[in-house]
Coordinates of C-alpha atoms in Angstrom, one line a residue:
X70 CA -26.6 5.5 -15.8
X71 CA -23.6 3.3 -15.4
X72 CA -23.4 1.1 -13.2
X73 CA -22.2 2.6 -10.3
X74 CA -18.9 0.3 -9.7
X75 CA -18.0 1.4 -13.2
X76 CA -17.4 5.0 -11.8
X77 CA -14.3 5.7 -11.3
X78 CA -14.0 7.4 -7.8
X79 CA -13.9 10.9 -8.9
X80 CA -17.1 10.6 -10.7
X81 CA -18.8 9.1 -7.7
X82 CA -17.6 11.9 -5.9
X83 CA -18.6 14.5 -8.3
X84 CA -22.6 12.7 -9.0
X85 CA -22.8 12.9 -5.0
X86 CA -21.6 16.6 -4.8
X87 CA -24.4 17.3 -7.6
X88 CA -27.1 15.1 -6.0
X89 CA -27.2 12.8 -9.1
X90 CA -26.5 9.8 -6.0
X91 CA -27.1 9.6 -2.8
X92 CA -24.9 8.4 -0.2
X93 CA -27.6 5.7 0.5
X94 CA -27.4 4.6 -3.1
X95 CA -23.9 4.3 -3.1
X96 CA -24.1 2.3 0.2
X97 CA -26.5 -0.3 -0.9
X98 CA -25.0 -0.5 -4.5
X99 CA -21.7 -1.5 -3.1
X100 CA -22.9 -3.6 -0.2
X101 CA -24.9 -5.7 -3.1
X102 CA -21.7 -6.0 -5.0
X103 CA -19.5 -7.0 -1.7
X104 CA -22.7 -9.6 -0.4
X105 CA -22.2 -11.2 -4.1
X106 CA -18.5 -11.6 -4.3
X107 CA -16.5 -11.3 -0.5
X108 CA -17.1 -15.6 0.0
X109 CA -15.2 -15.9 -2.9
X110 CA -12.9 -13.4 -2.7
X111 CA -12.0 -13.0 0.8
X112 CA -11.9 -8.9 0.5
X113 CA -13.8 -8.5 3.9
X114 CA -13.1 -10.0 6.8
X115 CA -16.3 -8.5 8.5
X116 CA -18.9 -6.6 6.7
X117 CA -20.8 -3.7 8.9
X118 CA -23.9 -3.1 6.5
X119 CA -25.6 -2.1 9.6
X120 CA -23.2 0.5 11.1
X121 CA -22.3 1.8 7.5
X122 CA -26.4 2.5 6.8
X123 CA -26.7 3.9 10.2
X124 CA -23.4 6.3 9.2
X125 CA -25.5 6.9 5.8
X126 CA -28.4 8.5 8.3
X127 CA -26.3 10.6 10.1
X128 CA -24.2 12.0 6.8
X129 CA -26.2 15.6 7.0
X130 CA -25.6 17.9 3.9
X131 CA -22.6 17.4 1.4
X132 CA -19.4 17.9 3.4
X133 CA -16.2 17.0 3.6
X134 CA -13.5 16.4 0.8
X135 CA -15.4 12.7 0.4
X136 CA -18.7 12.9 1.4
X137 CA -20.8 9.8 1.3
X138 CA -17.5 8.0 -0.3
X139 CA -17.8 4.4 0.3
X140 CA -14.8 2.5 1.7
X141 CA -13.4 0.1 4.2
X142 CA -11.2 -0.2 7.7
X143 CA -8.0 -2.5 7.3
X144 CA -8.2 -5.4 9.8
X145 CA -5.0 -3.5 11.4
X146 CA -7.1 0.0 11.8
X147 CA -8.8 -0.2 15.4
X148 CA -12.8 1.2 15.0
X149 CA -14.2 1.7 18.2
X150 CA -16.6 -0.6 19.3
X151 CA -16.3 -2.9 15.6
X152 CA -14.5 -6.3 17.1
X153 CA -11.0 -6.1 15.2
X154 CA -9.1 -9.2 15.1
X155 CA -5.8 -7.9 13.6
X156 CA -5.4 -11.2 11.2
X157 CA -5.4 -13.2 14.4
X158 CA -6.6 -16.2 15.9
X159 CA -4.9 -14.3 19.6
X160 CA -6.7 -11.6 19.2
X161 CA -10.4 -12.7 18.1
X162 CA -13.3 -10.8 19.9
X163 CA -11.5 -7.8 21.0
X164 CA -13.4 -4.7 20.3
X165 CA -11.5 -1.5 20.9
X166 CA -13.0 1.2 22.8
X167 CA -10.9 4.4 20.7
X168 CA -10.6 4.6 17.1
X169 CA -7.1 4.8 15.2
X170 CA -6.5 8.0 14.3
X171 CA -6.9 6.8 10.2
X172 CA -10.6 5.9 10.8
X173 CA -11.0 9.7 12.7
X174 CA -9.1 11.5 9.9
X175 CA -11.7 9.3 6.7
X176 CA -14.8 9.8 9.0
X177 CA -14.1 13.4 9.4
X178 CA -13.6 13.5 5.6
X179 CA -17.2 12.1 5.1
X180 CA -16.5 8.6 4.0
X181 CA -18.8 5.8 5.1
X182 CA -16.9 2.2 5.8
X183 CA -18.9 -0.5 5.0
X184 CA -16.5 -3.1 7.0
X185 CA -13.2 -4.6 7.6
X186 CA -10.9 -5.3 4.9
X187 CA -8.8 -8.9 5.3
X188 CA -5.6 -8.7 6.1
X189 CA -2.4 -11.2 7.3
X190 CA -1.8 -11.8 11.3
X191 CA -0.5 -8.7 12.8
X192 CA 0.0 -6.9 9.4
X193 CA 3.8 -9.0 9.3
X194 CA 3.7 -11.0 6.4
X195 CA 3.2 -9.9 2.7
X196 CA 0.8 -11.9 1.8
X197 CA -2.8 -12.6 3.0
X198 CA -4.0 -16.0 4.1
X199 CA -4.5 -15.7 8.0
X200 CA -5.3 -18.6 9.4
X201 CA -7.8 -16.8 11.4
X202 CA -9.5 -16.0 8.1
X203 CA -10.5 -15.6 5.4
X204 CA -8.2 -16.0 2.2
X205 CA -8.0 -12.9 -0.1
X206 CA -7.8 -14.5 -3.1
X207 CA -6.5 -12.8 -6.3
X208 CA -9.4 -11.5 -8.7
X209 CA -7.5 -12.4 -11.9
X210 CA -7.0 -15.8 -10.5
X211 CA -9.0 -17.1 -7.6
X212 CA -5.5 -19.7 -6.8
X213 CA -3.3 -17.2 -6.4
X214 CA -2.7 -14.7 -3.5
X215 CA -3.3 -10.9 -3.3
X216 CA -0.2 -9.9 -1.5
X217 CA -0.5 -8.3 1.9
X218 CA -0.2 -6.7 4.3
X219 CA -3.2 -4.7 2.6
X220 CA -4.6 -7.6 0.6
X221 CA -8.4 -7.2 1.7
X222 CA -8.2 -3.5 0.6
X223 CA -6.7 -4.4 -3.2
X224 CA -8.9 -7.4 -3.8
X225 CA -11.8 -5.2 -2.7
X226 CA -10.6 -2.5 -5.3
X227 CA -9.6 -4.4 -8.4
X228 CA -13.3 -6.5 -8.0
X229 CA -15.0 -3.2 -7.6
X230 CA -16.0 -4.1 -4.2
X231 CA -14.9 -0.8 -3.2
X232 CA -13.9 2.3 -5.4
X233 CA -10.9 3.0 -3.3
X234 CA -9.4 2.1 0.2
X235 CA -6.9 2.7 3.0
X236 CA -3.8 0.4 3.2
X237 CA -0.7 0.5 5.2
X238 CA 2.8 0.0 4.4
X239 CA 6.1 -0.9 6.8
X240 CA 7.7 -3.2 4.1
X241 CA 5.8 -2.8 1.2
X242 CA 2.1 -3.6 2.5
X243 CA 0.2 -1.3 0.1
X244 CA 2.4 -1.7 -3.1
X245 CA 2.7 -5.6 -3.0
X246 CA -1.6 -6.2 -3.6
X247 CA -1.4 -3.3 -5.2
X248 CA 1.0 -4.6 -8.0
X249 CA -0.2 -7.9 -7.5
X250 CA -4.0 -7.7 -8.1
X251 CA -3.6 -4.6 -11.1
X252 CA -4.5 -1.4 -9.0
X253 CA -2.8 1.7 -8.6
X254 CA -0.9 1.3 -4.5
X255 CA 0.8 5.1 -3.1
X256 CA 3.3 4.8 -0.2
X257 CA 3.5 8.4 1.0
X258 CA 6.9 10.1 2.0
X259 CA 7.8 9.5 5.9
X260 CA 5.6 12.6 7.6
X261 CA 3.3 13.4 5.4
X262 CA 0.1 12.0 6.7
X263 CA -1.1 13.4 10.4
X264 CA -2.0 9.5 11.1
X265 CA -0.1 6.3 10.4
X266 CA 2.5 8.5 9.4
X267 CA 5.7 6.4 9.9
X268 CA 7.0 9.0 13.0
X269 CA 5.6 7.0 15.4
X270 CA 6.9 3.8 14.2
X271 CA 9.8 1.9 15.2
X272 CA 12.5 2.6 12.7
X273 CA 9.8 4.8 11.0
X274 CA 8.8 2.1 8.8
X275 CA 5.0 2.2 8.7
X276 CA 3.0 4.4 6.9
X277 CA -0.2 4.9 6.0
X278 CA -1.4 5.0 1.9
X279 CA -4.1 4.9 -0.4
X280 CA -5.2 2.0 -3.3
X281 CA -7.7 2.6 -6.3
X282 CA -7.9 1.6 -9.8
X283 CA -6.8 5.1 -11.4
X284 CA -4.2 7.8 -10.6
X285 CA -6.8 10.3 -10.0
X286 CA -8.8 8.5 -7.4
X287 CA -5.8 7.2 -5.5
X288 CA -4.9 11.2 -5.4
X289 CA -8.3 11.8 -3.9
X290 CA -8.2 9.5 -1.4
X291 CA -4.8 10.9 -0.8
X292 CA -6.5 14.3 -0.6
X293 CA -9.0 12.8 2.0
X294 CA -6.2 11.3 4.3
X295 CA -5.1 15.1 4.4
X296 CA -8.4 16.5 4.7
X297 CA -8.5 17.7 8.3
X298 CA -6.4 21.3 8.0
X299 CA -6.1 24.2 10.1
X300 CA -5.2 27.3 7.8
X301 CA -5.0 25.2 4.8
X302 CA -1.9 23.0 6.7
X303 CA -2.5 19.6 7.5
X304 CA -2.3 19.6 11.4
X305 CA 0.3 16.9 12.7
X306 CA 0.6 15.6 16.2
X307 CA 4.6 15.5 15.7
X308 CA 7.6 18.0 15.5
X309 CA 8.8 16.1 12.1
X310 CA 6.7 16.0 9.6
X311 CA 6.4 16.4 5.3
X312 CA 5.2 19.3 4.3
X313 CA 1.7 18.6 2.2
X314 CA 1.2 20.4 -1.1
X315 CA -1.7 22.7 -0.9
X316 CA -5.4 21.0 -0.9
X317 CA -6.4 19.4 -4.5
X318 CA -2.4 19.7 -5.7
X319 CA -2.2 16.0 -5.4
X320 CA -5.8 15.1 -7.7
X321 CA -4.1 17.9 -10.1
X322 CA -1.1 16.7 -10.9
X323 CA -2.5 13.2 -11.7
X324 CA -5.6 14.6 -13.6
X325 CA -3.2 16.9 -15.4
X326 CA 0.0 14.6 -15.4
X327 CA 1.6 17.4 -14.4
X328 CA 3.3 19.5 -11.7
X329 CA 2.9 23.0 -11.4
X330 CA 5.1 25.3 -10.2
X331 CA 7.8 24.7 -6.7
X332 CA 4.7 23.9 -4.7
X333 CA 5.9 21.2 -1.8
X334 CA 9.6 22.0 -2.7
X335 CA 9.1 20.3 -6.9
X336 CA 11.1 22.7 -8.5
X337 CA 10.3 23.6 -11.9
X338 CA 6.9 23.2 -14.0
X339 CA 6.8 19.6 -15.6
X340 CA 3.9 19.6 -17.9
X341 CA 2.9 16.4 -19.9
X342 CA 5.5 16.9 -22.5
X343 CA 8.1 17.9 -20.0
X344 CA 10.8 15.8 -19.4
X345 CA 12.0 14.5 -15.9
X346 CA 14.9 12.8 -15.3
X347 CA 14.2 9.0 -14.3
X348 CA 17.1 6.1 -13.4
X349 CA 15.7 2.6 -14.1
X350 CA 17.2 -0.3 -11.7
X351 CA 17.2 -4.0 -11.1
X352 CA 19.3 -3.0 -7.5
X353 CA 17.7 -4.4 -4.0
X354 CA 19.3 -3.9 -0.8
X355 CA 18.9 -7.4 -0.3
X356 CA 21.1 -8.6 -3.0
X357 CA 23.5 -9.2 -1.0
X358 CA 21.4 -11.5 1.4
X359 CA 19.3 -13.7 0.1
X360 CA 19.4 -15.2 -4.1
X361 CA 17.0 -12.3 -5.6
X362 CA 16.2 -13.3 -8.8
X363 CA 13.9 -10.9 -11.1
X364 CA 11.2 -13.4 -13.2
X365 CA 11.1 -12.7 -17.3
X366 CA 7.2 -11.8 -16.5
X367 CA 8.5 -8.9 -14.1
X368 CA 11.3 -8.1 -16.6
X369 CA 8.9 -7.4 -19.4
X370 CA 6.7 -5.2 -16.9
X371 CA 9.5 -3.3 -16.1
X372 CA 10.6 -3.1 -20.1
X373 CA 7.1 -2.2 -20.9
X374 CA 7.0 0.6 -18.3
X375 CA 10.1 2.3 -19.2
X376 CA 9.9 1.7 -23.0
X377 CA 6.1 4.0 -22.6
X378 CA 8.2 6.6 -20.4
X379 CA 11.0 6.9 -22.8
X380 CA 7.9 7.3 -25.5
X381 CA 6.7 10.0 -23.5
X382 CA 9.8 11.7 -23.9
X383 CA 11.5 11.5 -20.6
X384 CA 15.1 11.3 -19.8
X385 CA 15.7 7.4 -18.9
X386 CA 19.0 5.6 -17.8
X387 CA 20.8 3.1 -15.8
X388 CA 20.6 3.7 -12.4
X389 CA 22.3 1.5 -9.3
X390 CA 23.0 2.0 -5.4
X391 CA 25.5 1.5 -3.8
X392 CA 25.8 -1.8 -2.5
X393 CA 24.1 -2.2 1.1
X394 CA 25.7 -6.0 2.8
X395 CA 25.1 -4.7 6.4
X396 CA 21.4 -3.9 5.3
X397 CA 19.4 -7.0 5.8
X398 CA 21.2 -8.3 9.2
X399 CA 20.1 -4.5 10.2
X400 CA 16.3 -5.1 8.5
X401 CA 15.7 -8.2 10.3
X402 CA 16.6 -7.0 13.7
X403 CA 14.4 -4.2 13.7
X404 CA 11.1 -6.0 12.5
X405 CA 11.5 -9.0 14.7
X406 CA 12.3 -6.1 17.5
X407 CA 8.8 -4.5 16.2
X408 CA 7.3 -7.4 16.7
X409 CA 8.7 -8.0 20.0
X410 CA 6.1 -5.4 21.3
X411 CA 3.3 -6.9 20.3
X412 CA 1.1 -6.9 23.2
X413 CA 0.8 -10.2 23.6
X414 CA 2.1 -12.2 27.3
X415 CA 0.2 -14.7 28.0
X416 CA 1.5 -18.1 26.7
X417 CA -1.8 -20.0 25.3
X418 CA -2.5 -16.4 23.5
X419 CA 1.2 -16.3 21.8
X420 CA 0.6 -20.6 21.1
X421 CA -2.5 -19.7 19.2
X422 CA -0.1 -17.1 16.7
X423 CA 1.2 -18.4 13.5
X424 CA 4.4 -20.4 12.8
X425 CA 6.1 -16.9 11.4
X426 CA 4.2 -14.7 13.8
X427 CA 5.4 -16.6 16.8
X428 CA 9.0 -16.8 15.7
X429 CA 9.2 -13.3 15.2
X430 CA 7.8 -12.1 18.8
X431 CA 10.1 -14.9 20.2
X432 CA 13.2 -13.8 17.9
X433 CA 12.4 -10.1 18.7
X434 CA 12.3 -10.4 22.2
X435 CA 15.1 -12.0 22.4
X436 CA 17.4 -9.0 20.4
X437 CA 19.7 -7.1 22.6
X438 CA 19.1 -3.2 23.2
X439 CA 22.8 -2.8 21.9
X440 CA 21.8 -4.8 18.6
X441 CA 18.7 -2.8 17.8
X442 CA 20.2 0.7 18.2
X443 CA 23.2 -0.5 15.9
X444 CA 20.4 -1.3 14.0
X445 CA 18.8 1.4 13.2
X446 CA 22.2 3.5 13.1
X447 CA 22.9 1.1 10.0
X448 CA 19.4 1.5 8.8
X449 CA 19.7 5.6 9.3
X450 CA 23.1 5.4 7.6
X451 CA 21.4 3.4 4.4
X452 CA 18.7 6.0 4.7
X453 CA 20.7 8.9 3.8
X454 CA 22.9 7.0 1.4
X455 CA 20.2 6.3 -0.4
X456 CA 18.9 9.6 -0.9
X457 CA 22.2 11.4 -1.3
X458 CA 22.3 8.0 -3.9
X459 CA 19.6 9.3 -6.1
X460 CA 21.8 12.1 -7.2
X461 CA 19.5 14.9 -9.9
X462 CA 17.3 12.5 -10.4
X463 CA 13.5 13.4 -10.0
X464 CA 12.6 9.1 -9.6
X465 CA 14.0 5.8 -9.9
X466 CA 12.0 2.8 -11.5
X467 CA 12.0 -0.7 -10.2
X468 CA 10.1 -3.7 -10.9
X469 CA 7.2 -3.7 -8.8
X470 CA 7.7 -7.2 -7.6
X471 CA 10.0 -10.0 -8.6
X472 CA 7.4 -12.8 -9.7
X473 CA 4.5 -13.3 -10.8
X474 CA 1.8 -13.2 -8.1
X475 CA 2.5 -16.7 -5.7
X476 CA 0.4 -19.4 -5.7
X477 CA -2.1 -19.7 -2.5
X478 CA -0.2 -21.8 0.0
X479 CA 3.5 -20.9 -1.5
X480 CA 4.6 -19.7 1.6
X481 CA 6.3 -22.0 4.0
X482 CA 4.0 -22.7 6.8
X483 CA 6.5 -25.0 8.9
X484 CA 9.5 -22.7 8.5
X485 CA 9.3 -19.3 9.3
X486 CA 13.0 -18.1 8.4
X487 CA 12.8 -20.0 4.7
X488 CA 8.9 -17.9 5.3
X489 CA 10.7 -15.2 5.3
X490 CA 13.2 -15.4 2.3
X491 CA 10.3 -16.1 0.1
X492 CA 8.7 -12.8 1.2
X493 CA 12.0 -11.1 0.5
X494 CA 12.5 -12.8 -2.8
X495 CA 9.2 -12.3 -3.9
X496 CA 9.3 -8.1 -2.7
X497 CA 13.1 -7.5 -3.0
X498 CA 12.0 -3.7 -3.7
X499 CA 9.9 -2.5 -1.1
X500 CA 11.0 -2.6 2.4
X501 CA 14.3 -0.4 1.9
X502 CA 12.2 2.9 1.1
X503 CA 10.0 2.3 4.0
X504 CA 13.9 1.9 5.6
X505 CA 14.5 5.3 3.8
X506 CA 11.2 6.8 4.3
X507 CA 11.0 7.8 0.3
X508 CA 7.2 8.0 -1.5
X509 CA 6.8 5.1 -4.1
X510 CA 4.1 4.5 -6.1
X511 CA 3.5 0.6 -7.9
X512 CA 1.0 0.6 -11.0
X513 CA 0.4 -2.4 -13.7
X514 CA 2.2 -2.1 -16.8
X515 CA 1.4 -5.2 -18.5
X516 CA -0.6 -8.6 -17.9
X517 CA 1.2 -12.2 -18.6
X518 CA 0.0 -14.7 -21.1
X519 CA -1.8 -16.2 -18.3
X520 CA -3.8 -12.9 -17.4
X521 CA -1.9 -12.0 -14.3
X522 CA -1.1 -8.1 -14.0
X523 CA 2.6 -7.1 -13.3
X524 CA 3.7 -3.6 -12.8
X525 CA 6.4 -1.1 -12.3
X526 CA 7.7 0.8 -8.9
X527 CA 8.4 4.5 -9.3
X528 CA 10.5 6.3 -6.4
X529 CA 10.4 9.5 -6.1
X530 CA 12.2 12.5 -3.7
X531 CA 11.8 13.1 -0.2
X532 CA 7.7 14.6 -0.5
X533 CA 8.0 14.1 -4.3
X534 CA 4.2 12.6 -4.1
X535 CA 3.5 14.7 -7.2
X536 CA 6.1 14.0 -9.2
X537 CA 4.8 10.2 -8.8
X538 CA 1.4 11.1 -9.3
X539 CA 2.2 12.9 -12.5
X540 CA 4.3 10.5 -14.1
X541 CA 1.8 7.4 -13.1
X542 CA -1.2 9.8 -14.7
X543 CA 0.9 10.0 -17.8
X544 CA 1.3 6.3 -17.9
X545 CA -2.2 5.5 -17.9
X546 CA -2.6 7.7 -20.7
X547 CA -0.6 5.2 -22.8
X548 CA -1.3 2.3 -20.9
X549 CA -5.0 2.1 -20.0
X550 CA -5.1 -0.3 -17.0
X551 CA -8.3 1.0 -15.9
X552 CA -10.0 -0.5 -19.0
X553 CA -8.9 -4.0 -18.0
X554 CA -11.2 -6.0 -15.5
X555 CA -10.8 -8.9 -13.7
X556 CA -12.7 -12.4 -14.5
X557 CA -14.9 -11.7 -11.1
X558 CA -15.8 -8.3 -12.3

C-alpha cells in the first residue's frame, strides 16, 4: 500500500468509505508525518493529537461527505475550548467557548482536525511570520515565506502534512500560499459558502476556501464546506447568498474537466475539448497606486499557463479593465476600518500587536464614517464595473503573484505603510475580486531555475466555481503539478 500521504485526498476518502483505512490509521499516519516535519516547517501552530484521537473514538459508522478526513483549524477559526491565539502575541491563552461556524460545518461533514494551522496576526498581512509564532516556512525552500493569511494550511498541504485544508481569503489569503508553496488555492464566489461567506464581512471581503494538492481534492473539500443541506440546498443563515451547484457537481467538473449542462446558471456543456472563452491580463487595480511590476519568473508562469490553454484549444486574448485610480484610496480605508474593530481596548494589549497590526487598528479608528461609506460606494461601483468589465467572457487569467516567493524577513518590520506596498506589490491580483466578490482559483504552472513554483490566477463569473474547477482539472492534465514534491517531502 502507498504510503498514505501519497494519496491524493479522494483516494483516502474512497479507502475509508471501503474500510481499506480506518479513521485511526489515517490519524496517526499524519500525526507521525506532522510530529517529524511542523519544527521545521512551522505548518502548526498547535497540534491536538489528543482531541483529534478522542474525535477518532467518537467517529461512529462511515458518514458524512468526509468521514474520518484528516485536516486542520486556521489559527483565525475559533474551536471551542482549543486556546486560539489569532497570530497574536494580544491574544495568547484565550480559549473560546463557541466554535466558528467553519469548524461546525467540517465536523458535521466528518473530518477530524488534528490542530491549528499557523497563520499571520489577526489574518492582516499576506504573509506568515507572526511574531507570536512560529514561522511557516516555504517547503521548496525553508528561507523563503509561505504567503499568508492561510500559510500554515498551504505549508501543511504541499509537505503532505495534511491532504487538504481550510483557508480564508479577504485580500487574497488562500491564493497567495497557495501560489506560493505549489498547491491548488479556491476563493469561492461572495455567498456561496453558509459560513465565512463574505456577507457578513465588512465590504464582503472575506471568504472562506479550500487548498489541496489536486483539482479534485480541492473540489471535495469544497463539496464538504457545502455538506450540511436541507433538500439538497445548502442552508444559509443570510437573505443573499450563491446559489451552490447540486452535491458532487463541483468534484465532477474537476474529475471530468468539464461542465455539464446550465446547472448553477453555466450555460452550455463545455466538455474537455470544448472551448471557453478566456481574456489573459497583466491589469491590477492598483496600477495606479503603487509601482506594480510583474517579475520575468511570474511572466513565464503566466506564458506557460496560457500557452497549455491555448493547446487545449481554448479561445485566448488580450483582456484589460478599465482603469480603477479611486480604487486603492477606497481599499485602504476599508481594511484599516476592518481592522478598527478588532476587539482589542486595552492599551498594554494593543502595545503587544505588531508594528503593521497596530497601525492599522490606530489608522482605522481613526477613519471618518463619511470616509468609509464613500468607501465602499467606490468599492461597490468597481464591483460592478468589474463584472459588467468581463464582457462574454467565461474567465480572465492573471499571474498568480508578481514575484517569486519573498525571502523570510522581506517585509518591513519598522514601517508598516512601506509594509504594506510590499504586500501590494508582491499580490497586485488578489484583493480586487475579494472587492468584487468574483471566484478565483491560483494553481502552479511552472517552477524557476531555483525550484520555486509560480502559478497562474483564473477568474471566473459570478458562482462560475465550475467553470474554474474545470479548466484547472484540464490543466493538470497537461501540467502535472501533483507529481512534483517538495525537498521536505
Amino acid at each position: 500500500m502507498d504510503a498514505l500521504h501519497e494519496l491524493t485526498a479522494v483516494e483516502l476518502r474512497d479507502r475509508l468509505r471501503a474500510g481499506e483505512l480506518t479513521p485511526a490509521e489515517v490519524t496517526e499516519h499524519f500525526l507521525a508525518r506532522i510530529a517529524a516535519r511542523n519544527d521545521e516547517l512551522g505548518a502548526f501552530s498547535r497540534v491536538t493529537a489528543d482531541l483529534a484521537r478522542e474525535r477518532v473514538a467518537t467517529l461512529g459508522p462511515p458518514s458524512g461527505t468526509l468521514w474520518g478526513m484528516p485536516t486542520g483549524d486556521k489559527d483565525l477559526f475559533a474551536r471551542a475550548g482549543v486556546p486560539t491565539g489569532f497570530g497574536s502575541r494580544a491574544l495568547a491563552g484565550f480559549v473560546p467557548e463557541v466554535s466558528d461556524g467553519v469548524v461546525l460545518d467540517l465536523d458535521a461533514a466528518g473530518t477530524v482536525s488534528l490542530g491549528r494551522t499557523t497563520a499571520p496576526e489577526l489574518g492582516f498581512p499576506a504573509y506568515t511570520e507572526p511574531l507570536a509564532g512560529p514561522v511557516a516556512r516555504n517547503p521548496w525552500d525553508l528561507e523563503r515565506g509561505a504567503g499568508g493569511s492561510s500559510g500554515g494550511a498551504a505549508v501543511a498541504v504541499a509537505a503532505g502534512m495534511l491532504p487538504f485544508a481550510p483557508g480564508s481569503d479577504g485580500g487574497g489569503s488562500v491564493r497567495i500560499p497557495a501560489a506560493a508553496c505549489g498547491v491548488v488555492g479556491l476563493k469561492p464566489s461572495r455567498g456561496l459558502l453558509p459560513s465565512g461567506s463574505g456577507v457578513e464581512a465588512p465590504g464582503g471581503l472575506v471568504t472562506n476556501g479550500p487548498l489541496a494538492r489536486t483539482t479534485a481534492d480541492t473540489a471535495l473539500l469544497l463539496e464538504g464546506m457545502l455538506a450540511r443541506r436541507a433538500d439538497g440546498r445548502v442552508a444559509h443563515p443570510y437573505t443573499l447568498r450563491t446559489e451552490a451547484a447540486s452535491p458532487g457537481a463541483y468534484l465532477a467538473a474537476a474529475q471530468r474537466g468539464e461542465v455539464a449542462g446550465a446547472d448553477c446558471g453555466q450555460g452550455g456543456a463545455h466538455g474537455r475539448g470544448a472551448r471557453f472563452r478566456l481574456g489573459v491580463t497583466t491589469w491590477s487595480a492598483w496600477d495606479d497606486y503603487y509601482e506594480i511590476a510583474v517579475s520575468p519568473g511570474a511572466t513565464a508562469a503566466l506564458d506557460a499557463g496560457v500557452a497549455a490553454l491555448a493547446g487545449l484549444g481554448h479561445e485566448v486574448a488580450e483582456h484589460r479593465w478599465d482603469p480603477a485610480p479611486e480604487y486603492g484610496d477606497a481599499f485602504r480605508s476599508l481594511w484599516m476600518g476592518g481592522a478598527s474593530a478588532v476587539p482589542i481596548d486595552d492599551e498594554a494589549a494593543l502595545d503587544r500587536l505588531e508594528p503593521l497590526t497596530r497601525w492599522l487598528v490606530g489608522r482605522g479608528r481613526e477613519v471618518p464614517a463619511r470616509e468609509l461609506v464613500e468607501a465602499l460606494r467606490t468599492l461597490s461601483a468597481f464591483e460592478r464595473r468589474l463584472i459588467a468589465g468581463m464582457g462574454d467572457l467565461d474567465a480572465v487569467v492573471t499571474p498568480a503573484l508578481a514575484m517569486t516567493p519573498r525571502p523570510v524577513g522581506w517585509y518591513d518590520a519598522e514601517d508598516p505603510d512601506r509594509n504594506f506596498r510590499q504586500q501590494c506589490q508582491y499580490t497586485p491580483f488578489t484583493s480586487w475580486l475579494n472587492v468584487a466578490g468574483l471566484p478565483a482559483i491560483t494553481v502552479p504552472t511552472q517552477w524557476t531555475d531555483d525550484g520555486l513554483p509560480m502559478g497562474i490566477q483564473i477568474i471566473g463569473r459570478p458562482g462560475g466555481e465550475l467553470t474554474l474547477l474545470a479548466l484547472a482539472a484540464q490543466l493538470e492534465d497537461v501540467l502535472r503539478w501533483p507529481e512534483r514534491r517538495p525537498p521536505v517531502w
